[in-house]
Amino acid sequence: MDSFLPAVAAADAAPLASEQLRELYSLMAAVRYLDTSAVAWQRQGIIPGYAPELGQEAAQVGSAYAFDTAHDFAFPTYREMGVARTMGVDMVAYMSTHKATWHGGMYDPLASRLAPIQAVVAGSVLHAVGWAHGQTLSGEPGVALSYFGDGASSQGDVHEAMNFAAVMKAPVVFFIQNNGWAISVPTERQVAGGSVAARAAGYGIPGIQVDGNDVVAVYEATRDAFAHCRAGNGPVVVEAMTYRRGPHSTADDPGRYRSLDDERIDAGKDPLERLRERLLAVGAADDAFFAAAHQAARIEEEAIRTGIEALGPRPGTEMFDFVFQETTPALENQATRWREESEHV
Amino acid sequence: MDSFLPAVAAADAAPLASEQLRELYSLMAAVRYLDTSAVAWQRQGIIPGYAPELGQEAAQVGSAYAFDTAHDFAFPTYREMGVARTMGVDMVAYMSTHKATWHGGMYDPLASRLAPIQAVVAGSVLHAVGWAHGQTLSGEPGVALSYFGDGASSQGDVHEAMNFAAVMKAPVVFFIQNNGWAISVPTERQVAGGSVAARAAGYGIPGIQVDGNDVVAVYEATRDAFAHCRAGNGPVVVEAMTYRRGPHSTADDPGRYRSLDDERIDAGKDPLERLRERLLAVGAADDAFFAAAHQAARIEEEAIRTGIEALGPRPGTEMFDFVFQETTPALENQATRWREESEHV
Amino acid sequence: MSESTTATLETATRNEATTKTQSTRLSMQQALNRALDEILSADPRTVVFGEDCGQLGGVFRITDGLQAKHGESRVFDTPLAESGILGMSVGLAMAGFHPIPEVQFDGFAYPAINQIVCQIARMNYRSRGKLPMPITLRVPSFGGIRAPEHHGESLEALFAHVPGLKVVSPSDPHDAYHLLKYAASRPDPVIFMEPKSRYWQKGDVDTSDGGTLTGARIVRPGRHLTLVAWGAMVARCMQVAELAAEDGIDVEVLDLRWLKPIDAQALATSVGKTRRAVVVHEAPLTSGLGAEVAQLITQSCFDTLKAPVERVTGFDVPYPSGDLEDEYIPNIDRILLGIQRVLEYRRG
Amino acid sequence: MSESTTATLETATRNEATTKTQSTRLSMQQALNRALDEILSADPRTVVFGEDCGQLGGVFRITDGLQAKHGESRVFDTPLAESGILGMSVGLAMAGFHPIPEVQFDGFAYPAINQIVCQIARMNYRSRGKLPMPITLRVPSFGGIRAPEHHGESLEALFAHVPGLKVVSPSDPHDAYHLLKYAASRPDPVIFMEPKSRYWQKGDVDTSDGGTLTGARIVRPGRHLTLVAWGAMVARCMQVAELAAEDGIDVEVLDLRWLKPIDAQALATSVGKTRRAVVVHEAPLTSGLGAEVAQLITQSCFDTLKAPVERVTGFDVPYPSGDLEDEYIPNIDRILLGIQRVLEYRRG
Ligand SMILES: Cc1ncc(C[n+]2csc(CCOP(=O)(O)OP(=O)(O)O)c2C)c(N)n1
Ligand SMILES: Cc1ncc(C[n+]2csc(CCOP(=O)(O)OP(=O)(O)O)c2C)c(N)n1
Ligand SMILES: [Mg+2]
Ligand SMILES: [Mg+2]
């Protein structure tokens, strides 16, 4: 893919090395394996619910691969497991949110450079803008990476975020995964005009649509976007066109709003398969590599499952402990009453 | 101005007759006179506050002149006095809101085809979309005319409104008066990209900037927009570029954020003066006409002032009477208590 | 027309004999779905919409089948924007429609609060009665289903504080059916809070006779103490009452139903008799609706109350994740302990 | 660190002698402006922003001169979008800043409620204490200035109900100065409700000694009845107390100050002594904060209370236009009548 941002010199645009392509595949395999397993965990009663990202591995792994954990900060929705995994977040801590252990997940957001899991659609897009403006104010080089969906793009907060960011030239990459659906509503009845990226021009900022199932294209677009932001040019919109192959969540029944035939046709080619073919074509990997990658993914999933199964409920006192940095007498009284009443029982 | 909407045939695009041009002038004169008088009323203590529209007469009169009171419905902000006057709204009832008699004004919105005065910035833009969609649902030909400012364009509701309207092909004209300022904040630090109309493309709908101080241009753009909507082509964005020559409101002190020199330069030529010159140039009016128009405006202002001065406070019972269509026992009790306590005093 | 609150103390004895002949067993989901179907059939100005309300039939299937039956212009999906949904409702109401919008979950009413509070609740007032807002906003509400964050909230105190809104919450399928039909037939905006944890519980619905639909309802008469609750807490309070009965404590359970206007008369009558009250809700304690209920009771029963009204509620903490849900929502033990505190209260 | 509520009952006797030497006469507007100036000077992580907060100095001039002195990156205008302002505050706080945003008027907090309730109030909890939200949100609040619609609202009941928020309202310049500096120095989000009708009233500000800044404050000690109020109603209650004194009624006026957490101990101590209470607020009655205050008093003083706590409040109607403002806001007569009802109450 050509760079869409003239400001970005070709310097940083060296093609990915074979090793990096293999790493991308390994990441996507790990994510695919964990993702499909998590759906199974739900069926087995290990976790009460999960929002699969089947089909979005290239969009998530490719974008997060361009992220610099030394400087940047990412703001996920509830569907960014592949982003978390690529960033190196503790996956038991991450998946704990789906076990109903703690809303937002149990990983340390500051150390991970990943904001807590966000369940409000478009809830964190403005946070990314504020964080990014903070970088400008303190003269730091960080870039905020804001994830959201095609459905989320309808929320007023996204508009306010893009306008604020553009007015303040805040270093934010607005990264949309347009996966064709917001639960049961297809993009064409959600996104007037058909493209979130096309909205960027209205704010005087660059926007691009990228093939979201091509991990290399996603990586390059995001890398260029980061470079654009880091150079002080303000925000960028990147819209990765992909497809939600699974249900919205384990509680959803896609059969009510789309047929299996539609799914097959609209989903296009599996992003993992595409990368596999590319690796084979350029001779960067062989069957042994793929077998090893899949085996590693299996082992990883097992360890995470073990961790999740071992995860007990949090002590009830934490309900009270984390409300404030400085608790209040009224809340302390409630905690005391709660403790007495739980012991009484 | 050329029609920006290819869908609109030249049929309806006959140039305005001299009589109509004169009518436009008379309207603008009446509006100018009432507007500057209202500022004086505030200084004299007749009304507690007012939001002048000095300089926006062409934008307001021109757009409202394209309105069809048999079918359409307009949604004003707090600054659309010129719109109300052009639509033929009872001006004492309209101005009563500025006398602090009743929030929203005392005119009948249904009979007037003008929604109550709206004090929430961008508060009514979605109402216009809902009303317009209602026309589609009941197969009626009405078009909603939604007024808002450059500042309002930053609100999330405006984005949701444009997207909803475009998805539903609702017959709405989004009419922005870009008057350069939102209180003290100039458009360039408010509207990223510099144009609200430019946002329209992102929703796949037509948008146009028009010289908002040229009443004929504003009229023609709005007329074409109405025709576009009425033909079932969905919403349109019209951005009238004008200038707020006065303070934001009688409580504001523009000297704190712009110099008189800036004002003189940025305001451009007075829209009334422009129309006067045009009328003279095409021989559609003479000095006697202008003298008569100004005299009529004076007489009209006097009648409205008399009406406003005569306007007493509303009876306190109305606080309770209009909360619901069907009152509640709790509210009746409060009304009774209020009545007893007021009589007691 | 003024709503009556006096004739509301119908007791739990919905005549079982008559009911048998005219009633059907429905879940609350089914009862609400049927009510919407009938409303759509009866009133051509009604429109039902929200996120996933059309083809999917809503994430809780409350609007299931309605689009197929009534058409895409009467029942439709909107883009994903709650302020848009509610703001659009205002315009539709101005154009003479009777909108029945849905927000998908309680917590997603927050993005629409500006339109609800400043527009829906005030348009009738602002327009001096010329622009009524016959909008029934359905909000799947309260907790108890181990859902993600923001899917277990109780917003009744917020809604009840807003002048111009009416607020109701049914606790069983029968009331769900009738209160929804009633709310949708009124000319004022009603926030209709559906206890989502009760959607799948079945109950007898007498479709022909809803009884009195204004005011509160005594679900279980009793002599020793009044338990006041609404939504999903009503069923829990009934369990508590059965357990208390084993200890000889005769608890009256009052389903408040209307959270605005509150049926002060029903509270006064019940507690006037029992002389003791506990109010139960899921929302946090401070500034919750329990404070209003307690104060109304104290005002009317000050002379006869044997103990201060007790509140058993959620804590002043954000609604927790599933694992801690049962620690947060008033459980049977906590309600029993609240009852005990009231019964054991002795003037000092 | 836990806030103390016990040592809060400092009486009105801010030592006049000492005060003289260290105090300045300032309006609340000046006091707030000075406080912000000092906060900005002392804490380089502080940023002040909102609509018209920069060049103009705010529509109430609370931020007057701050941009010129502290620079455009510390004090700045935002585009006109309240959700944007508050959502941006979250991100700034995550990046280590101490945001002091403003919403221009009370009624325009509604568009930001989603960010306030679901994000600002919960981020510390959600992140298990890793992402504190040291945000002080300034909200010019309450009515009384004959302003347009939505410029006279009282949102304290809503804010106080939200777990994770603290809420405070000063009633005079001295407290305004000190409470703002205190709020801005705390690690939790504080909603700072400024009584806009009091902005221009002058008072003595002892900049060197703020006294106890947590909890309530007795503004006037009295023996017969406690008047509980906050914001602009405190001054009105002081007038009422003077008038009542002429009739031999000795009224204690308690400025609640913190609306979350409420100083329950101060209420108990005061009403424990006076045995009668009236709570006064501008917000509508139903589900207003007065219900919580009344219930807290009833809980702690049930045995000794001579009459049910009386509430004198705004009505359950949208805040009316200027001409009817004085009918809506509790006026002196209505408060006196409320006092009379309590004093004349006889057990039936
Ligand atoms: C403000 C808000 N409204 C509604 C919901 C319920 N909801 C959760 S996910 C979702 C669809 C989101 O679609 P999209 O943004 O495209 O993301 P995707 O699920 O496709 O990843 C909805 C409606 C929510 N979580 N937040
Ligand atoms: C939601 C909301 N936020 C803030 C305000 C306060 N306010 C009133 S007018 C105004 C500026 C509006 O600017 P613009 O939309 O350009 O309209 P103009 O005043 O220029 O006509 C502001 C900030 C408001 N009324 N509503
Ligand atoms: Mg999607
Ligand atoms: Mg403007």
PDB file of N, CA, C and O in Angstrom, chain C residues 145-189:
ATOM      1  N   ILE C 145     -28.142  -9.986  36.052  1.00  0.00           N
ATOM      2  CA  ILE C 145     -27.971 -10.970  34.978  1.00  0.00           C
ATOM      3  C   ILE C 145     -26.499 -11.157  34.581  1.00  0.00           C
ATOM      4  O   ILE C 145     -26.204 -11.605  33.490  1.00  0.00           O
ATOM      5  N   ARG C 146     -25.588 -10.823  35.519  1.00  0.00           N
ATOM      6  CA  ARG C 146     -24.155 -11.039  35.267  1.00  0.00           C
ATOM      7  C   ARG C 146     -23.708 -10.428  33.944  1.00  0.00           C
ATOM      8  O   ARG C 146     -22.902 -11.042  33.211  1.00  0.00           O
ATOM      9  N   ALA C 147     -24.182  -9.267  33.637  1.00  0.00           N
ATOM     10  CA  ALA C 147     -23.903  -8.641  32.333  1.00  0.00           C
ATOM     11  C   ALA C 147     -22.650  -7.776  32.408  1.00  0.00           C
ATOM     12  O   ALA C 147     -22.100  -7.564  33.487  1.00  0.00           O
ATOM     13  N   PRO C 148     -22.189  -7.291  31.255  1.00  0.00           N
ATOM     14  CA  PRO C 148     -21.043  -6.372  31.250  1.00  0.00           C
ATOM     15  C   PRO C 148     -21.356  -5.059  31.982  1.00  0.00           C
ATOM     16  O   PRO C 148     -22.495  -4.819  32.396  1.00  0.00           O
ATOM     17  N   GLU C 149     -20.332  -4.229  32.089  1.00  0.00           N
ATOM     18  CA  GLU C 149     -20.487  -2.939  32.762  1.00  0.00           C
ATOM     19  C   GLU C 149     -21.594  -2.111  32.093  1.00  0.00           C
ATOM     20  O   GLU C 149     -21.776  -2.187  30.880  1.00  0.00           O
ATOM     21  N   HIS C 150     -22.296  -1.330  32.904  1.00  0.00           N
ATOM     22  CA  HIS C 150     -23.360  -0.410  32.437  1.00  0.00           C
ATOM     23  C   HIS C 150     -24.632  -1.134  32.010  1.00  0.00           C
ATOM     24  O   HIS C 150     -25.508  -0.520  31.401  1.00  0.00           O
ATOM     25  N   HIS C 151     -24.735  -2.410  32.280  1.00  0.00           N
ATOM     26  CA  HIS C 151     -25.917  -3.174  31.895  1.00  0.00           C
ATOM     27  C   HIS C 151     -26.743  -3.569  33.129  1.00  0.00           C
ATOM     28  O   HIS C 151     -27.566  -4.462  33.042  1.00  0.00           O
ATOM     29  N   GLY C 152     -26.502  -2.899  34.256  1.00  0.00           N
ATOM     30  CA  GLY C 152     -27.243  -3.290  35.457  1.00  0.00           C
ATOM     31  C   GLY C 152     -27.633  -2.108  36.320  1.00  0.00           C
ATOM     32  O   GLY C 152     -27.734  -2.220  37.538  1.00  0.00           O
ATOM     33  N   GLU C 153     -27.925  -1.005  35.687  1.00  0.00           N
ATOM     34  CA  GLU C 153     -28.113   0.250  36.414  1.00  0.00           C
ATOM     35  C   GLU C 153     -29.579   0.513  36.766  1.00  0.00           C
ATOM     36  O   GLU C 153     -30.487   0.054  36.097  1.00  0.00           O
ATOM     37  N   SER C 154     -29.740   1.302  37.790  1.00  0.00           N
ATOM     38  CA  SER C 154     -31.076   1.684  38.264  1.00  0.00           C
ATOM     39  C   SER C 154     -31.160   3.202  38.261  1.00  0.00           C
ATOM     40  O   SER C 154     -30.600   3.855  39.134  1.00  0.00           O
ATOM     41  N   LEU C 155     -31.849   3.753  37.284  1.00  0.00           N
ATOM     42  CA  LEU C 155     -31.859   5.211  37.123  1.00  0.00           C
ATOM     43  C   LEU C 155     -33.109   5.891  37.665  1.00  0.00           C
ATOM     44  O   LEU C 155     -33.352   7.062  37.378  1.00  0.00           O
ATOM     45  N   GLU C 156     -33.918   5.157  38.450  1.00  0.00           N
ATOM     46  CA  GLU C 156     -35.211   5.721  38.811  1.00  0.00           C
ATOM     47  C   GLU C 156     -35.113   7.022  39.612  1.00  0.00           C
ATOM     48  O   GLU C 156     -35.967   7.903  39.455  1.00  0.00           O
ATOM     49  N   ALA C 157     -34.097   7.148  40.463  1.00  0.00           N
ATOM     50  CA  ALA C 157     -34.011   8.377  41.266  1.00  0.00           C
ATOM     51  C   ALA C 157     -33.767   9.581  40.364  1.00  0.00           C
ATOM     52  O   ALA C 157     -34.331  10.657  40.584  1.00  0.00           O
ATOM     53  N   LEU C 158     -32.948   9.387  39.370  1.00  0.00           N
ATOM     54  CA  LEU C 158     -32.690  10.460  38.409  1.00  0.00           C
ATOM     55  C   LEU C 158     -33.980  10.829  37.675  1.00  0.00           C
ATOM     56  O   LEU C 158     -34.386  11.988  37.641  1.00  0.00           O
ATOM     57  N   PHE C 159     -34.637   9.834  37.110  1.00  0.00           N
ATOM     58  CA  PHE C 159     -35.854  10.109  36.332  1.00  0.00           C
ATOM     59  C   PHE C 159     -36.948  10.738  37.204  1.00  0.00           C
ATOM     60  O   PHE C 159     -37.645  11.653  36.775  1.00  0.00           O
ATOM     61  N   ALA C 160     -37.102  10.212  38.418  1.00  0.00           N
ATOM     62  CA  ALA C 160     -38.189  10.691  39.280  1.00  0.00           C
ATOM     63  C   ALA C 160     -37.978  12.145  39.699  1.00  0.00           C
ATOM     64  O   ALA C 160     -38.927  12.838  40.054  1.00  0.00           O
ATOM     65  N   HIS C 161     -36.744  12.596  39.654  1.00  0.00           N
ATOM     66  CA  HIS C 161     -36.433  13.963  40.067  1.00  0.00           C
ATOM     67  C   HIS C 161     -36.729  14.971  38.950  1.00  0.00           C
ATOM     68  O   HIS C 161     -36.743  16.173  39.199  1.00  0.00           O
ATOM     69  N   VAL C 162     -36.937  14.477  37.750  1.00  0.00           N
ATOM     70  CA  VAL C 162     -37.080  15.369  36.600  1.00  0.00           C
ATOM     71  C   VAL C 162     -38.544  15.794  36.425  1.00  0.00           C
ATOM     72  O   VAL C 162     -39.390  14.964  36.107  1.00  0.00           O
ATOM     73  N   PRO C 163     -38.846  17.075  36.619  1.00  0.00           N
ATOM     74  CA  PRO C 163     -40.217  17.534  36.403  1.00  0.00           C
ATOM     75  C   PRO C 163     -40.632  17.282  34.955  1.00  0.00           C
ATOM     76  O   PRO C 163     -39.844  17.521  34.036  1.00  0.00           O
ATOM     77  N   GLY C 164     -41.831  16.781  34.777  1.00  0.00           N
ATOM     78  CA  GLY C 164     -42.326  16.535  33.428  1.00  0.00           C
ATOM     79  C   GLY C 164     -42.261  15.089  33.002  1.00  0.00           C
ATOM     80  O   GLY C 164     -42.813  14.735  31.959  1.00  0.00           O
ATOM     81  N   LEU C 165     -41.589  14.264  33.781  1.00  0.00           N
ATOM     82  CA  LEU C 165     -41.560  12.834  33.461  1.00  0.00           C
ATOM     83  C   LEU C 165     -42.466  12.068  34.421  1.00  0.00           C
ATOM     84  O   LEU C 165     -42.619  12.437  35.576  1.00  0.00           O
ATOM     85  N   LYS C 166     -43.019  10.973  33.921  1.00  0.00           N
ATOM     86  CA  LYS C 166     -43.650   9.974  34.773  1.00  0.00           C
ATOM     87  C   LYS C 166     -42.822   8.701  34.648  1.00  0.00           C
ATOM     88  O   LYS C 166     -42.198   8.470  33.610  1.00  0.00           O
ATOM     89  N   VAL C 167     -42.784   7.912  35.695  1.00  0.00           N
ATOM     90  CA  VAL C 167     -41.895   6.761  35.718  1.00  0.00           C
ATOM     91  C   VAL C 167     -42.637   5.564  36.299  1.00  0.00           C
ATOM     92  O   VAL C 167     -43.254   5.683  37.362  1.00  0.00           O
ATOM     93  N   VAL C 168     -42.558   4.443  35.610  1.00  0.00           N
ATOM     94  CA  VAL C 168     -43.263   3.261  36.099  1.00  0.00           C
ATOM     95  C   VAL C 168     -42.386   2.039  35.893  1.00  0.00           C
ATOM     96  O   VAL C 168     -41.560   1.999  34.976  1.00  0.00           O
ATOM     97  N   SER C 169     -42.534   1.047  36.769  1.00  0.00           N
ATOM     98  CA  SER C 169     -41.808  -0.204  36.610  1.00  0.00           C
ATOM     99  C   SER C 169     -42.702  -1.364  37.020  1.00  0.00           C
ATOM    100  O   SER C 169     -43.157  -1.423  38.153  1.00  0.00           O
ATOM    101  N   PRO C 170     -42.964  -2.289  36.083  1.00  0.00           N
ATOM    102  CA  PRO C 170     -43.803  -3.434  36.432  1.00  0.00           C
ATOM    103  C   PRO C 170     -42.957  -4.515  37.105  1.00  0.00           C
ATOM    104  O   PRO C 170     -41.764  -4.610  36.847  1.00  0.00           O
ATOM    105  N   SER C 171     -43.589  -5.327  37.929  1.00  0.00           N
ATOM    106  CA  SER C 171     -42.836  -6.389  38.594  1.00  0.00           C
ATOM    107  C   SER C 171     -43.251  -7.780  38.134  1.00  0.00           C
ATOM    108  O   SER C 171     -42.598  -8.756  38.473  1.00  0.00           O
ATOM    109  N   ASP C 172     -44.341  -7.881  37.384  1.00  0.00           N
ATOM    110  CA  ASP C 172     -44.756  -9.206  36.895  1.00  0.00           C
ATOM    111  C   ASP C 172     -45.383  -9.079  35.505  1.00  0.00           C
ATOM    112  O   ASP C 172     -45.650  -7.966  35.027  1.00  0.00           O
ATOM    113  N   PRO C 173     -45.567 -10.184  34.820  1.00  0.00           N
ATOM    114  CA  PRO C 173     -46.070 -10.134  33.439  1.00  0.00           C
ATOM    115  C   PRO C 173     -47.420  -9.438  33.301  1.00  0.00           C
ATOM    116  O   PRO C 173     -47.634  -8.690  32.337  1.00  0.00           O
ATOM    117  N   HIS C 174     -48.316  -9.670  34.251  1.00  0.00           N
ATOM    118  CA  HIS C 174     -49.639  -9.057  34.170  1.00  0.00           C
ATOM    119  C   HIS C 174     -49.528  -7.534  34.162  1.00  0.00           C
ATOM    120  O   HIS C 174     -50.087  -6.854  33.294  1.00  0.00           O
ATOM    121  N   ASP C 175     -48.803  -7.011  35.140  1.00  0.00           N
ATOM    122  CA  ASP C 175     -48.626  -5.561  35.187  1.00  0.00           C
ATOM    123  C   ASP C 175     -47.834  -5.050  33.993  1.00  0.00           C
ATOM    124  O   ASP C 175     -48.088  -3.952  33.496  1.00  0.00           O
ATOM    125  N   ALA C 176     -46.849  -5.830  33.569  1.00  0.00           N
ATOM    126  CA  ALA C 176     -46.041  -5.404  32.424  1.00  0.00           C
ATOM    127  C   ALA C 176     -46.944  -5.172  31.217  1.00  0.00           C
ATOM    128  O   ALA C 176     -46.862  -4.133  30.542  1.00  0.00           O
ATOM    129  N   TYR C 177     -47.817  -6.119  30.969  1.00  0.00           N
ATOM    130  CA  TYR C 177     -48.739  -6.020  29.832  1.00  0.00           C
ATOM    131  C   TYR C 177     -49.631  -4.785  29.961  1.00  0.00           C
ATOM    132  O   TYR C 177     -49.732  -3.968  29.039  1.00  0.00           O
ATOM    133  N   HIS C 178     -50.265  -4.653  31.101  1.00  0.00           N
ATOM    134  CA  HIS C 178     -51.254  -3.582  31.242  1.00  0.00           C
ATOM    135  C   HIS C 178     -50.621  -2.206  31.426  1.00  0.00           C
ATOM    136  O   HIS C 178     -51.119  -1.215  30.905  1.00  0.00           O
ATOM    137  N   LEU C 179     -49.534  -2.153  32.184  1.00  0.00           N
ATOM    138  CA  LEU C 179     -48.917  -0.837  32.404  1.00  0.00           C
ATOM    139  C   LEU C 179     -48.304  -0.294  31.116  1.00  0.00           C
ATOM    140  O   LEU C 179     -48.334   0.910  30.866  1.00  0.00           O
ATOM    141  N   LEU C 180     -47.786  -1.193  30.282  1.00  0.00           N
ATOM    142  CA  LEU C 180     -47.226  -0.705  29.018  1.00  0.00           C
ATOM    143  C   LEU C 180     -48.334  -0.165  28.118  1.00  0.00           C
ATOM    144  O   LEU C 180     -48.202   0.907  27.516  1.00  0.00           O
ATOM    145  N   LYS C 181     -49.431  -0.890  28.045  1.00  0.00           N
ATOM    146  CA  LYS C 181     -50.546  -0.397  27.236  1.00  0.00           C
ATOM    147  C   LYS C 181     -51.086   0.920  27.790  1.00  0.00           C
ATOM    148  O   LYS C 181     -51.419   1.840  27.039  1.00  0.00           O
ATOM    149  N   TYR C 182     -51.140   0.984  29.115  1.00  0.00           N
ATOM    150  CA  TYR C 182     -51.627   2.211  29.746  1.00  0.00           C
ATOM    151  C   TYR C 182     -50.680   3.380  29.465  1.00  0.00           C
ATOM    152  O   TYR C 182     -51.102   4.458  29.028  1.00  0.00           O
ATOM    153  N   ALA C 183     -49.389   3.144  29.708  1.00  0.00           N
ATOM    154  CA  ALA C 183     -48.401   4.216  29.509  1.00  0.00           C
ATOM    155  C   ALA C 183     -48.456   4.734  28.076  1.00  0.00           C
ATOM    156  O   ALA C 183     -48.443   5.947  27.832  1.00  0.00           O
ATOM    157  N   ALA C 184     -48.544   3.805  27.131  1.00  0.00           N
ATOM    158  CA  ALA C 184     -48.520   4.193  25.723  1.00  0.00           C
ATOM    159  C   ALA C 184     -49.783   4.937  25.309  1.00  0.00           C
ATOM    160  O   ALA C 184     -49.806   5.598  24.276  1.00  0.00           O
ATOM    161  N   SER C 185     -50.803   4.850  26.118  1.00  0.00           N
ATOM    162  CA  SER C 185     -52.060   5.527  25.765  1.00  0.00           C
ATOM    163  C   SER C 185     -52.162   6.916  26.385  1.00  0.00           C
ATOM    164  O   SER C 185     -53.114   7.642  26.124  1.00  0.00           O
ATOM    165  N   ARG C 186     -51.211   7.266  27.235  1.00  0.00           N
ATOM    166  CA  ARG C 186     -51.283   8.555  27.909  1.00  0.00           C
ATOM    167  C   ARG C 186     -50.583   9.646  27.102  1.00  0.00           C
ATOM    168  O   ARG C 186     -49.661   9.357  26.333  1.00  0.00           O
ATOM    169  N   PRO C 187     -50.961  10.894  27.317  1.00  0.00           N
ATOM    170  CA  PRO C 187     -50.382  11.986  26.517  1.00  0.00           C
ATOM    171  C   PRO C 187     -49.073  12.553  27.071  1.00  0.00           C
ATOM    172  O   PRO C 187     -48.526  13.486  26.486  1.00  0.00           O
ATOM    173  N   ASP C 188     -48.595  12.007  28.177  1.00  0.00           N
ATOM    174  CA  ASP C 188     -47.362  12.530  28.762  1.00  0.00           C
ATOM    175  C   ASP C 188     -46.234  11.507  28.632  1.00  0.00           C
ATOM    176  O   ASP C 188     -46.483  10.313  28.497  1.00  0.00           O
ATOM    177  N   PRO C 189     -44.982  11.984  28.705  1.00  0.00           N
ATOM    178  CA  PRO C 189     -43.860  11.052  28.595  1.00  0.00           C
ATOM    179  C   PRO C 189     -43.766  10.137  29.821  1.00  0.00           C
ATOM    180  O   PRO C 189     -43.872  10.594  30.954  1.00  0.00           O
TER     181      PRO C 189
END
